[in-house]
Tab-separated table of C-alpha atoms in Angstrom:
chain	number	residue	atom	x	y	z
A	1	MET	CA	28.587	-21.069	-7.801
A	2	ALA	CA	29.146	-19.299	-4.667
A	3	GLU	CA	27.470	-21.935	-2.840
A	4	ALA	CA	29.658	-24.449	-4.281
A	5	ALA	CA	32.735	-22.790	-3.370
A	6	GLU	CA	31.540	-22.083	0.188
A	7	SER	CA	33.950	-22.728	2.918
A	8	PRO	CA	33.775	-20.596	5.832
A	9	GLY	CA	37.487	-20.827	7.299
A	10	ASP	CA	38.993	-20.866	4.038
A	11	PRO	CA	41.107	-17.338	3.202
A	12	ARG	CA	41.780	-18.043	-0.493
A	13	THR	CA	38.375	-18.303	-1.306
A	14	THR	CA	37.793	-15.640	-3.545
A	15	SER	CA	33.954	-15.426	-4.537
A	16	PRO	CA	31.521	-13.399	-1.651
A	17	ARG	CA	29.478	-15.536	0.326
A	18	PRO	CA	25.741	-15.613	-0.333
A	19	LEU	CA	25.203	-12.851	2.460
A	20	MET	CA	27.321	-10.566	0.991
A	21	ARG	CA	26.222	-10.644	-2.090
A	22	ASP	CA	22.964	-10.352	-1.419
A	23	LEU	CA	23.971	-6.958	0.761
A	24	LYS	CA	25.562	-5.890	-2.041
A	25	ALA	CA	22.776	-6.066	-4.213
A	26	VAL	CA	20.773	-4.409	-1.922
A	27	GLY	CA	23.399	-1.631	-1.589
A	28	LYS	CA	23.861	-1.292	-5.361
A	29	LYS	CA	19.713	-1.138	-5.639
A	30	PHE	CA	19.768	2.099	-2.847
A	31	MET	CA	22.444	3.911	-4.842
A	32	HIS	CA	20.171	3.803	-7.868
A	33	VAL	CA	17.430	5.083	-6.026
A	34	LEU	CA	19.454	7.893	-4.806
A	35	TYR	CA	20.614	8.750	-8.162
A	36	PRO	CA	17.510	7.947	-10.197
A	37	ARG	CA	18.426	7.467	-13.883
A	38	LYS	CA	16.671	5.426	-16.686
A	39	SER	CA	18.377	1.719	-15.794
A	40	ASN	CA	16.730	-1.870	-15.543
A	41	THR	CA	18.685	-2.828	-12.563
A	42	LEU	CA	16.019	-2.660	-10.060
A	43	LEU	CA	13.451	-4.333	-12.273
A	44	ARG	CA	15.671	-7.002	-13.971
A	45	ASP	CA	17.066	-8.386	-10.497
A	46	TRP	CA	14.177	-7.719	-8.147
A	47	ASP	CA	14.042	-8.556	-4.562
A	48	LEU	CA	12.055	-7.976	-1.543
A	49	TRP	CA	14.935	-7.214	1.148
A	50	GLY	CA	15.441	-3.670	0.693
A	51	PRO	CA	11.852	-2.872	0.726
A	52	LEU	CA	11.255	-4.883	3.948
A	53	VAL	CA	13.768	-3.500	5.621
A	54	LEU	CA	12.894	-0.057	5.041
A	55	CYS	CA	9.195	-0.624	5.648
A	56	VAL	CA	9.957	-2.209	9.280
A	57	THR	CA	12.278	0.960	9.840
A	58	LEU	CA	9.832	3.472	8.995
A	59	ALA	CA	7.233	1.357	10.890
A	60	LEU	CA	9.048	1.050	14.172
A	61	MET	CA	10.055	4.630	14.076
A	62	LEU	CA	6.538	5.763	13.145
A	63	GLN	CA	4.504	3.512	15.962
A	64	ARG	CA	3.069	5.003	19.119
A	65	GLY	CA	4.135	3.288	22.402
A	66	SER	CA	1.271	1.093	23.584
A	67	ALA	CA	1.624	3.089	27.198
A	68	ASP	CA	-0.256	5.848	25.307
A	69	ASN	CA	-3.972	6.591	26.450
A	70	GLU	CA	-4.135	8.870	23.663
A	71	ASN	CA	-6.750	6.850	21.358
A	72	ASP	CA	-6.603	9.271	18.674
A	73	GLY	CA	-2.599	8.738	18.328
A	74	GLY	CA	-0.314	8.156	15.556
A	75	PRO	CA	-0.308	4.649	13.577
A	76	GLN	CA	0.852	1.496	15.039
A	77	PHE	CA	3.565	-0.567	13.893
A	78	ALA	CA	0.972	-2.911	12.542
A	79	GLU	CA	-0.902	-0.098	10.502
A	80	VAL	CA	2.623	1.570	8.900
A	81	PHE	CA	2.865	-1.940	8.000
A	82	VAL	CA	-0.117	-2.487	6.211
A	83	ILE	CA	-0.694	0.690	4.677
A	84	ILE	CA	2.742	0.332	2.856
A	85	TRP	CA	2.275	-3.202	1.735
A	86	PHE	CA	-0.981	-2.964	0.722
A	87	GLY	CA	-0.423	0.377	-0.759
A	88	ALA	CA	2.131	-1.047	-2.873
A	89	VAL	CA	0.252	-4.203	-3.940
A	90	THR	CA	-2.835	-1.903	-4.743
A	91	ILE	CA	-0.454	0.115	-6.805
A	92	THR	CA	0.744	-2.979	-8.712
A	93	LEU	CA	-2.531	-4.359	-9.372
A	94	ASN	CA	-3.764	-1.008	-10.780
A	95	SER	CA	-0.922	-0.959	-13.168
A	96	LYS	CA	-1.206	-4.433	-13.876
A	97	LEU	CA	-4.913	-3.940	-14.723
A	98	LEU	CA	-4.272	-0.984	-16.981
A	99	GLY	CA	-2.089	-3.078	-19.010
A	100	GLY	CA	1.031	-2.439	-18.039
A	101	ASN	CA	3.842	-5.370	-18.667
A	102	ILE	CA	5.682	-5.341	-15.557
A	103	SER	CA	5.652	-8.236	-13.215
A	104	PHE	CA	3.783	-8.264	-9.915
A	105	PHE	CA	7.429	-8.341	-7.924
A	106	GLN	CA	9.390	-6.279	-9.625
A	107	SER	CA	7.029	-3.288	-8.810
A	108	LEU	CA	6.596	-3.686	-5.516
A	109	CYS	CA	10.411	-3.920	-5.767
A	110	VAL	CA	10.380	-0.312	-7.183
A	111	LEU	CA	7.785	1.168	-4.930
A	112	GLY	CA	9.683	-0.608	-1.771
A	113	TYR	CA	12.967	0.721	-2.640
A	114	CYS	CA	11.593	4.200	-3.700
A	115	ILE	CA	10.806	4.418	0.148
A	116	LEU	CA	14.422	5.414	1.184
A	117	PRO	CA	14.380	8.701	0.556
A	118	LEU	CA	11.284	9.221	3.136
A	119	THR	CA	13.105	7.068	5.559
A	120	VAL	CA	15.883	9.384	5.521
A	121	ALA	CA	13.304	12.151	5.897
A	122	LEU	CA	12.249	10.541	8.695
A	123	LEU	CA	15.264	10.092	10.392
A	124	VAL	CA	16.491	13.554	9.822
A	125	CYS	CA	12.993	14.841	11.204
A	126	ARG	CA	13.783	12.635	14.403
A	127	LEU	CA	16.990	14.475	14.847
A	128	VAL	CA	15.491	18.104	14.262
A	129	LEU	CA	12.718	17.162	16.279
A	130	LEU	CA	15.429	17.021	19.227
A	131	ALA	CA	15.921	20.693	19.135
A	132	LYS	CA	13.561	23.104	20.298
A	133	PRO	CA	10.098	22.922	19.255
A	134	GLY	CA	8.641	26.078	17.343
A	135	PRO	CA	7.671	27.082	13.470
A	136	ILE	CA	11.643	26.996	12.451
A	137	ASN	CA	11.386	23.501	13.499
A	138	PHE	CA	8.551	22.808	11.245
A	139	ILE	CA	9.549	24.808	8.447
A	140	VAL	CA	12.832	22.707	8.314
A	141	ARG	CA	11.122	19.334	8.672
A	142	LEU	CA	8.187	20.543	5.982
A	143	PHE	CA	11.255	21.487	3.632
A	144	VAL	CA	13.038	18.107	4.251
A	145	VAL	CA	10.059	16.111	3.770
A	146	ILE	CA	8.667	17.859	0.656
A	147	VAL	CA	11.929	17.506	-1.042
A	148	MET	CA	12.465	13.846	-0.338
A	149	PHE	CA	8.688	13.273	-1.278
A	150	ALA	CA	9.583	14.686	-4.811
A	151	TRP	CA	13.010	12.663	-4.904
A	152	SER	CA	10.869	9.342	-4.443
A	153	ILE	CA	8.664	10.301	-6.935
A	154	VAL	CA	10.914	11.094	-9.531
A	155	ALA	CA	12.630	7.907	-8.865
A	156	SER	CA	9.872	5.609	-8.876
A	157	THR	CA	8.699	7.380	-12.138
A	158	ALA	CA	12.156	6.950	-13.970
A	159	PHE	CA	11.436	3.049	-13.242
A	160	LEU	CA	8.096	2.473	-13.621
A	161	ALA	CA	6.919	4.931	-16.494
A	162	ASP	CA	8.422	2.963	-19.238
A	163	SER	CA	6.419	-0.111	-18.588
A	164	GLN	CA	3.284	1.637	-18.793
A	165	PRO	CA	0.822	1.638	-21.808
A	166	PRO	CA	1.570	5.197	-23.416
A	167	ASN	CA	-1.844	6.459	-23.387
A	168	ARG	CA	-2.154	5.695	-19.631
A	169	LYS	CA	1.001	6.789	-17.885
A	170	ALA	CA	-0.873	9.543	-16.005
A	171	LEU	CA	-3.633	6.951	-14.740
A	172	ALA	CA	-1.057	4.485	-13.824
A	173	ILE	CA	1.624	7.169	-12.034
A	174	TYR	CA	-1.396	9.050	-9.977
A	175	PRO	CA	-1.452	6.399	-7.144
A	176	VAL	CA	1.982	6.215	-6.948
A	177	PHE	CA	1.769	10.091	-6.318
A	178	LEU	CA	-1.117	9.575	-3.630
A	179	PHE	CA	0.783	6.531	-1.904
A	180	TYR	CA	3.961	8.604	-1.226
A	181	PHE	CA	2.008	11.548	-0.396
A	182	VAL	CA	0.290	9.556	2.243
A	183	ILE	CA	3.594	8.577	3.872
A	184	SER	CA	4.922	11.758	3.707
A	185	TRP	CA	1.865	13.175	5.675
A	186	MET	CA	2.642	10.421	8.479
A	187	ILE	CA	5.876	11.460	8.581
A	188	LEU	CA	5.585	15.189	8.611
A	189	THR	CA	2.589	14.712	11.586
A	190	PHE	CA	5.127	12.483	13.441
A	191	ALA	CA	5.200	14.055	16.847
A	192	PRO	CA	7.466	11.734	19.612
B	1	MET	CA	-11.996	-28.901	-48.610
B	2	ALA	CA	-15.484	-27.937	-50.416
B	3	ALA	CA	-16.576	-26.526	-47.721
B	4	VAL	CA	-13.896	-23.770	-47.425
B	5	ASP	CA	-13.925	-22.969	-50.695
B	6	ASP	CA	-17.619	-22.084	-50.562
B	7	LEU	CA	-16.836	-19.535	-47.979
B	8	GLN	CA	-14.658	-17.860	-50.448
B	9	PHE	CA	-16.170	-14.267	-51.703
B	10	GLU	CA	-17.012	-14.753	-54.944
B	11	GLU	CA	-16.179	-11.612	-57.283
B	12	PHE	CA	-19.153	-10.384	-59.155
B	13	GLY	CA	-17.708	-7.881	-61.042
B	14	ASP	CA	-19.023	-5.132	-62.879
B	15	VAL	CA	-22.640	-5.341	-63.890
B	16	ALA	CA	-21.959	-4.746	-67.372
B	17	THR	CA	-19.168	-7.403	-67.769
B	18	SER	CA	-21.420	-10.142	-65.632
B	19	LEU	CA	-24.732	-8.738	-68.028
B	20	ALA	CA	-22.296	-9.410	-71.156
B	21	ALA	CA	-21.069	-12.833	-69.795
B	22	ASN	CA	-25.008	-14.185	-69.252
B	23	PRO	CA	-27.390	-11.666	-70.800
B	24	ASP	CA	-30.335	-13.354	-69.205
B	25	ALA	CA	-28.848	-13.045	-65.261
B	26	THR	CA	-31.127	-10.707	-63.511
B	27	THR	CA	-29.750	-7.846	-62.038
B	28	ILE	CA	-30.764	-5.547	-59.040
B	29	ASN	CA	-29.500	-2.287	-58.657
B	30	ILE	CA	-29.312	-1.833	-54.932
B	31	GLU	CA	-27.295	1.317	-54.700
B	32	GLY	CA	-29.516	4.460	-53.909
B	33	PRO	CA	-29.479	7.831	-55.658
B	34	GLY	CA	-27.121	9.948	-53.469
B	35	GLU	CA	-25.074	6.910	-52.852
B	36	SER	CA	-21.536	6.277	-53.906
B	37	PRO	CA	-18.931	3.706	-52.471
B	38	LYS	CA	-17.563	4.587	-49.269
B	39	ARG	CA	-14.232	4.038	-49.635
B	40	PRO	CA	-12.257	4.949	-52.649
B	41	GLY	CA	-9.907	1.832	-52.486
B	42	PRO	CA	-9.143	-1.347	-54.788
B	43	PRO	CA	-11.854	-1.945	-57.085
B	44	ARG	CA	-14.079	-4.741	-55.571
B	45	GLY	CA	-17.638	-6.026	-56.741
B	46	SER	CA	-21.123	-4.781	-55.430
B	47	GLY	CA	-21.485	-8.053	-53.226
B	48	ARG	CA	-18.020	-7.064	-51.260
B	49	GLU	CA	-19.348	-3.964	-50.670
B	50	GLU	CA	-22.749	-4.875	-49.139
B	51	ASP	CA	-21.082	-7.234	-46.936
B	52	ASP	CA	-18.515	-4.413	-45.636
B	53	GLU	CA	-21.611	-2.517	-44.963
B	54	LEU	CA	-23.803	-5.300	-42.945
B	55	LEU	CA	-19.819	-5.888	-40.965
B	56	GLY	CA	-20.406	-2.348	-39.751
B	57	ASN	CA	-18.547	0.072	-41.391
B	58	ASP	CA	-20.426	2.211	-39.642
B	59	ASP	CA	-18.490	3.510	-36.119
B	60	SER	CA	-21.537	2.991	-33.960
B	61	ASP	CA	-22.393	-0.865	-35.463
B	62	LYS	CA	-18.624	-1.398	-34.611
B	63	THR	CA	-18.679	-0.179	-31.129
B	64	GLU	CA	-21.846	-2.314	-30.595
B	65	LEU	CA	-20.331	-5.670	-31.755
B	66	LEU	CA	-17.387	-4.954	-30.016
B	67	ALA	CA	-19.418	-3.668	-26.333
B	68	GLY	CA	-20.913	-7.026	-26.634
B	69	GLN	CA	-18.014	-9.200	-27.201
B	70	LYS	CA	-15.970	-7.494	-24.495
B	71	LYS	CA	-16.540	-9.330	-21.268
B	72	SER	CA	-16.457	-12.666	-22.886
B	73	SER	CA	-13.776	-14.174	-19.992
B	74	PRO	CA	-15.037	-15.865	-17.302
B	75	PHE	CA	-15.059	-13.914	-14.153
B	76	TRP	CA	-11.973	-16.060	-12.461
B	77	THR	CA	-9.576	-14.875	-14.978
B	78	PHE	CA	-7.392	-11.674	-15.009
B	79	GLU	CA	-8.402	-10.578	-18.383
B	80	TYR	CA	-12.079	-10.374	-17.131
B	81	TYR	CA	-11.348	-7.587	-14.585
B	82	GLN	CA	-8.973	-5.814	-17.483
B	83	THR	CA	-11.841	-4.545	-19.185
B	84	PHE	CA	-13.195	-2.675	-16.150
B	85	PHE	CA	-9.783	-0.566	-16.521
B	86	ASP	CA	-9.998	0.105	-20.381
B	87	VAL	CA	-9.835	3.810	-20.242
B	88	ASP	CA	-7.403	6.142	-21.153
B	89	THR	CA	-6.146	9.355	-19.436
B	90	TYR	CA	-8.299	11.583	-21.656
B	91	GLN	CA	-11.337	9.665	-20.813
B	92	VAL	CA	-10.697	9.707	-16.937
B	93	PHE	CA	-10.532	13.391	-17.545
B	94	ASP	CA	-13.653	13.922	-19.548
B	95	ARG	CA	-15.637	11.892	-17.038
B	96	ILE	CA	-14.203	14.155	-14.288
B	97	LYS	CA	-15.221	17.000	-16.462
B	98	GLY	CA	-18.663	15.759	-17.180
B	99	SER	CA	-19.314	15.179	-13.219
B	100	LEU	CA	-17.966	18.898	-12.521
B	101	LEU	CA	-20.129	20.442	-15.026
B	102	PRO	CA	-23.756	19.157	-14.986
B	103	ILE	CA	-25.801	20.255	-18.276
B	104	PRO	CA	-29.238	19.959	-18.079
B	105	GLY	CA	-30.465	17.353	-20.385
B	106	LYS	CA	-27.585	15.663	-20.998
B	107	ASN	CA	-27.189	12.207	-19.251
B	108	PHE	CA	-23.645	11.590	-17.854
B	109	VAL	CA	-24.112	7.654	-18.705
B	110	ARG	CA	-24.959	8.014	-22.021
B	111	LEU	CA	-22.601	10.983	-22.624
B	112	TYR	CA	-19.702	9.754	-21.065
B	113	ILE	CA	-19.782	6.214	-19.918
B	114	ARG	CA	-21.555	5.114	-23.145
B	115	SER	CA	-21.362	1.242	-21.913
B	116	ASN	CA	-17.940	1.600	-21.377
B	117	PRO	CA	-18.026	1.787	-17.357
B	118	ASP	CA	-14.626	1.598	-15.576
B	119	LEU	CA	-13.735	0.852	-12.048
B	120	TYR	CA	-10.475	3.120	-12.146
B	121	GLY	CA	-12.304	6.787	-11.395
B	122	PRO	CA	-14.642	5.298	-8.486
B	123	PHE	CA	-11.749	3.514	-6.769
B	124	TRP	CA	-9.210	6.019	-6.886
B	125	ILE	CA	-11.761	8.758	-6.724
B	126	CYS	CA	-12.732	7.422	-3.402
B	127	ALA	CA	-9.160	6.807	-2.104
B	128	THR	CA	-8.322	10.263	-2.886
B	129	LEU	CA	-11.211	11.654	-1.033
B	130	VAL	CA	-10.762	9.399	2.403
B	131	PHE	CA	-7.447	10.829	2.656
B	132	ALA	CA	-8.331	14.256	1.674
B	133	ILE	CA	-11.190	14.655	4.453
B	134	ALA	CA	-8.850	12.971	7.093
B	135	ILE	CA	-5.657	14.985	6.382
B	136	SER	CA	-8.043	18.300	5.940
B	137	GLY	CA	-10.044	17.378	8.993
B	138	ASN	CA	-6.653	17.092	10.851
B	139	LEU	CA	-5.276	20.256	9.725
B	140	SER	CA	-8.252	22.326	9.693
B	141	ASN	CA	-8.420	21.273	13.812
B	142	PHE	CA	-5.133	22.105	14.178
B	143	LEU	CA	-5.105	25.218	12.733
B	144	ILE	CA	-8.365	26.035	15.168
B	145	HIS	CA	-7.034	24.871	18.274
B	146	LEU	CA	-3.551	26.406	17.588
B	147	GLY	CA	-2.740	28.594	20.693
B	148	GLU	CA	-4.802	26.597	23.290
B	149	LYS	CA	-2.975	26.062	26.370
B	150	SER	CA	-4.420	22.622	26.568
B	151	TYR	CA	-4.457	21.090	23.137
B	152	HIS	CA	-1.856	18.680	22.455
B	153	TYR	CA	-1.668	17.505	18.776
B	154	VAL	CA	-2.587	14.180	17.669
B	155	PRO	CA	-2.238	13.200	13.914
B	156	GLU	CA	-5.935	11.142	14.816
B	157	PHE	CA	-4.869	8.162	12.454
B	158	ARG	CA	-8.215	6.149	13.329
B	159	LYS	CA	-10.363	8.478	11.529
B	160	VAL	CA	-8.412	7.391	8.018
B	161	SER	CA	-9.976	4.188	8.581
B	162	ILE	CA	-13.592	5.567	9.857
B	163	ALA	CA	-13.426	7.668	6.581
B	164	ALA	CA	-12.124	4.920	4.481
B	165	THR	CA	-15.086	2.494	6.072
B	166	VAL	CA	-17.878	5.536	5.263
B	167	ILE	CA	-17.068	6.312	1.986
B	168	TYR	CA	-16.300	3.328	0.128
B	169	ALA	CA	-19.418	1.834	2.039
B	170	TYR	CA	-21.704	5.112	0.610
B	171	ALA	CA	-19.876	4.257	-3.025
B	172	TRP	CA	-20.847	0.729	-3.450
B	173	LEU	CA	-24.163	0.028	-0.876
B	174	VAL	CA	-25.872	2.754	-2.221
B	175	PRO	CA	-25.659	2.107	-6.013
B	176	PHE	CA	-26.567	-1.578	-4.966
B	177	ALA	CA	-29.351	-0.591	-3.449
B	178	LEU	CA	-30.375	1.670	-5.870
B	179	TRP	CA	-29.463	-0.976	-8.884
B	180	GLY	CA	-31.918	-3.385	-6.950
B	181	PHE	CA	-34.616	-0.761	-6.671
B	182	LEU	CA	-34.759	-0.023	-10.286
B	183	LEU	CA	-34.451	-3.589	-11.213
B	184	TRP	CA	-37.513	-4.670	-8.949
B	185	ARG	CA	-39.383	-1.216	-10.345
B	186	ASN	CA	-38.213	-2.557	-14.147
B	187	SER	CA	-40.282	-5.503	-13.443
B	188	LYS	CA	-43.352	-3.710	-12.976
B	189	VAL	CA	-43.196	-0.774	-15.104
B	190	MET	CA	-41.730	-0.798	-18.785
B	191	ASN	CA	-38.514	1.417	-18.459
B	192	ILE	CA	-36.902	2.917	-21.747
B	193	VAL	CA	-33.373	3.420	-19.784
B	194	SER	CA	-31.989	1.004	-17.307
B	195	TYR	CA	-28.442	0.882	-15.931
B	196	SER	CA	-26.265	-1.648	-15.315
B	197	PHE	CA	-24.618	-2.029	-11.877
B	198	LEU	CA	-21.453	-1.112	-12.616
B	199	GLU	CA	-22.623	2.132	-14.438
B	200	ILE	CA	-24.524	3.316	-11.413
B	201	VAL	CA	-21.622	2.661	-9.284
B	202	CYS	CA	-19.617	4.739	-11.832
B	203	VAL	CA	-21.765	7.757	-11.880
B	204	TYR	CA	-21.681	7.865	-8.222
B	205	GLY	CA	-18.014	7.353	-8.133
B	206	TYR	CA	-17.470	10.164	-10.483
B	207	SER	CA	-19.870	12.370	-8.518
B	208	LEU	CA	-18.206	12.228	-5.623
B	209	PHE	CA	-15.062	13.751	-7.214
B	210	ILE	CA	-16.434	17.881	-6.495
B	211	TYR	CA	-15.755	16.479	-2.601
B	212	ILE	CA	-12.023	16.531	-2.861
B	213	PRO	CA	-11.828	20.211	-3.314
B	214	THR	CA	-14.535	21.166	-1.104
B	215	ALA	CA	-13.185	18.887	1.492
B	216	ILE	CA	-9.625	20.726	1.311
B	217	LEU	CA	-11.650	24.184	1.294
B	218	TRP	CA	-13.037	23.022	4.309
B	219	ILE	CA	-9.843	23.624	6.220
B	220	ILE	CA	-10.689	27.347	6.206
B	221	PRO	CA	-12.491	27.605	9.638
B	222	GLN	CA	-15.238	29.967	8.879
B	223	LYS	CA	-19.098	27.865	9.304
B	224	ALA	CA	-20.672	30.396	6.433
B	225	VAL	CA	-17.797	29.487	4.212
B	226	ARG	CA	-18.251	25.538	5.053
B	227	TRP	CA	-21.923	25.692	4.684
B	228	ILE	CA	-21.817	27.610	1.301
B	229	LEU	CA	-19.461	25.131	0.149
B	230	VAL	CA	-21.611	22.206	1.105
B	231	MET	CA	-24.542	23.970	-0.717
B	232	MET	CA	-22.213	24.279	-3.997
B	233	ALA	CA	-21.048	20.651	-3.906
B	234	LEU	CA	-24.004	19.224	-3.340
B	235	GLY	CA	-26.026	21.567	-5.875
B	236	ILE	CA	-23.249	20.303	-8.565
B	237	SER	CA	-23.092	16.480	-7.539
B	238	GLY	CA	-27.014	15.892	-6.477
B	239	SER	CA	-27.782	17.465	-9.887
B	240	VAL	CA	-25.770	14.965	-12.194
B	241	LEU	CA	-27.205	12.343	-10.012
B	242	ALA	CA	-30.560	13.556	-10.355
B	243	MET	CA	-30.479	14.395	-14.303
B	244	THR	CA	-28.800	10.992	-14.440
B	245	PHE	CA	-31.464	8.681	-12.675
B	246	TRP	CA	-34.590	10.832	-14.012
B	247	PRO	CA	-35.017	9.258	-16.932
B	248	ALA	CA	-34.993	5.826	-15.379
B	249	VAL	CA	-37.841	6.439	-13.357
B	250	ARG	CA	-39.616	8.534	-15.468
B	251	GLU	CA	-42.071	6.395	-16.746
B	252	ASP	CA	-43.124	5.160	-13.366
B	253	ASN	CA	-45.645	6.461	-10.971
B	254	ARG	CA	-45.313	10.153	-10.460
B	255	ARG	CA	-44.855	9.694	-6.679
B	256	VAL	CA	-42.488	6.868	-6.482
B	257	ALA	CA	-39.607	8.552	-9.334
B	258	LEU	CA	-39.893	11.711	-7.016
B	259	ALA	CA	-39.422	9.501	-3.972
B	260	THR	CA	-36.614	7.785	-5.665
B	261	ILE	CA	-34.664	11.552	-6.806
B	262	VAL	CA	-35.249	12.646	-3.233
B	263	THR	CA	-33.884	9.744	-1.324
B	264	ILE	CA	-30.937	10.366	-3.610
B	265	VAL	CA	-30.035	13.424	-3.074
B	266	LEU	CA	-31.094	13.086	1.063
B	267	LEU	CA	-28.288	10.349	1.331
B	268	HIS	CA	-25.871	12.453	-0.635
B	269	THR	CA	-26.613	15.715	1.735
B	270	LEU	CA	-26.047	12.953	4.610
B	271	LEU	CA	-22.906	11.777	3.445
B	272	SER	CA	-21.179	15.605	3.302
B	273	VAL	CA	-23.151	17.021	6.600
B	274	GLY	CA	-22.006	14.172	8.166
B	275	CYS	CA	-18.147	14.022	6.852
B	276	LEU	CA	-18.371	17.828	7.751
B	277	ALA	CA	-19.322	17.066	11.042
B	278	TYR	CA	-17.472	14.445	12.225
B	279	PHE	CA	-13.916	15.299	10.648
B	280	PHE	CA	-13.990	18.662	11.202
B	281	ASP	CA	-14.440	20.830	14.562
B	282	ALA	CA	-16.782	23.581	14.688
B	283	PRO	CA	-14.666	26.996	14.702
B	284	GLU	CA	-16.203	28.335	17.713
B	285	VAL	CA	-16.154	32.057	18.160
B	286	ASP	CA	-14.852	32.221	21.807
B	287	HIS	CA	-11.334	31.218	20.741
B	288	LEU	CA	-10.248	34.658	19.960
B	289	PRO	CA	-10.653	36.063	23.729
B	290	THR	CA	-8.946	32.997	24.979
B	291	THR	CA	-5.929	33.356	23.061
B	292	ALA	CA	-5.734	37.131	23.624
B	293	VAL	CA	-6.159	36.943	27.540
B	294	VAL	CA	-3.449	34.116	27.605
B	295	PRO	CA	-0.042	35.353	26.185
B	296	ASN	CA	1.359	32.002	25.077
B	297	GLN	CA	4.943	31.449	23.960
B	298	THR	CA	3.530	29.588	20.900
B	299	VAL	CA	1.112	32.185	19.978
B	300	THR	CA	3.705	34.969	20.093
B	301	ALA	CA	6.107	32.622	18.018
B	302	ALA	CA	3.306	31.643	15.396
B	303	LYS	CA	2.400	34.982	14.839
B	304	SER	CA	6.041	36.466	14.682
B	305	SER	CA	6.735	33.794	12.198
């Protein structure tokens, strides 16, 4: 219906254009992640734009410059990208193999969107790192990362837990914990 | 159809009534002296009860039948792989507990796996171990070199992929080699106990669990502590492996059996000592004098925090 009514220059068009509609949907899902309560929105209208944006942001900020001659540096862009998507796919496969009744893309959508708190943590850490380095700097970053890590876990559990068989919930949730823990570690050890 | 009617169970009723109906018929009393009907339910003919027992009222019979029927999906369907994840939370915890407490005489496979090998445990224990070793190694190096002027912290991300390669290769290639070896010996010497490939992978995967807390404790930068941890972990997981595989080689030539067990334990030792040596820097004793001699700003900051 929005496509049919599309006329770029017409001020009387009341229905939003597809781009605005998609952006609004992504924004609504971000809000659902930030204030997690049991709702079906993330599952029903899944999309992968939000996870893609978050993943690219994370990978861009975490990567080391190629001019670095340190071989044992931080992750490259491709490594972060692969870890996030490969990790999300593995967790989804795991939950489906255990007998969960969630679709493949719904699960990817939830896992991707719940990286949002950790992306916020990375931005905060980046700002904090502009200040004087030292143990207080580190403690602040540690605190922020721990809080955001817990937030991610709570958000993703709120969305994913219901679709698992009841006697295997812990088996399905543990890989999510490991996934966000590894991402949190990458954020915490980030040194520009 | 007549064929369908033939398949109906025939109610024979009581012995007395059938004898009354047909006094010439022979009846056989099958019930033993102490036997009583297993289920006090609706009255059924004696023919029915017999059939129930044959069909497997017994739990073990039922599980044997079901175990045989489990892996019937072809390997290109999703259901085939779901059979390897058919475990509940408490079962995984039980198996982990069994790998931590080796009881002499109790076989891990017979006791816990019972022809339901799972791939969940091995896969996620190895994944956790990879990250535990990489992160603990990074953390321990950071703590050891803290205060050195020339040290610049790096997250050492390459080591994650190295750790992953080593641990997953160990968890899959060694069981494969062992399975092939046991198969070959089985063709020469009749062994009572034989394990499937997945059961061996399962045992190896769960036996690696003890290394997760060990890797975390390896952060402590004391050589003696680290080597004691190596010994303890090796003792526990080595004994689980040895007690599992001893019944499989027991009937063989004495030397071959002993050599197999020794090789299993030796490879396990190699894995743990190799990980310790590669991922964790040695805590040198001469750190203390250098940090005392050079009054570093970070050292004083760290000490005051």
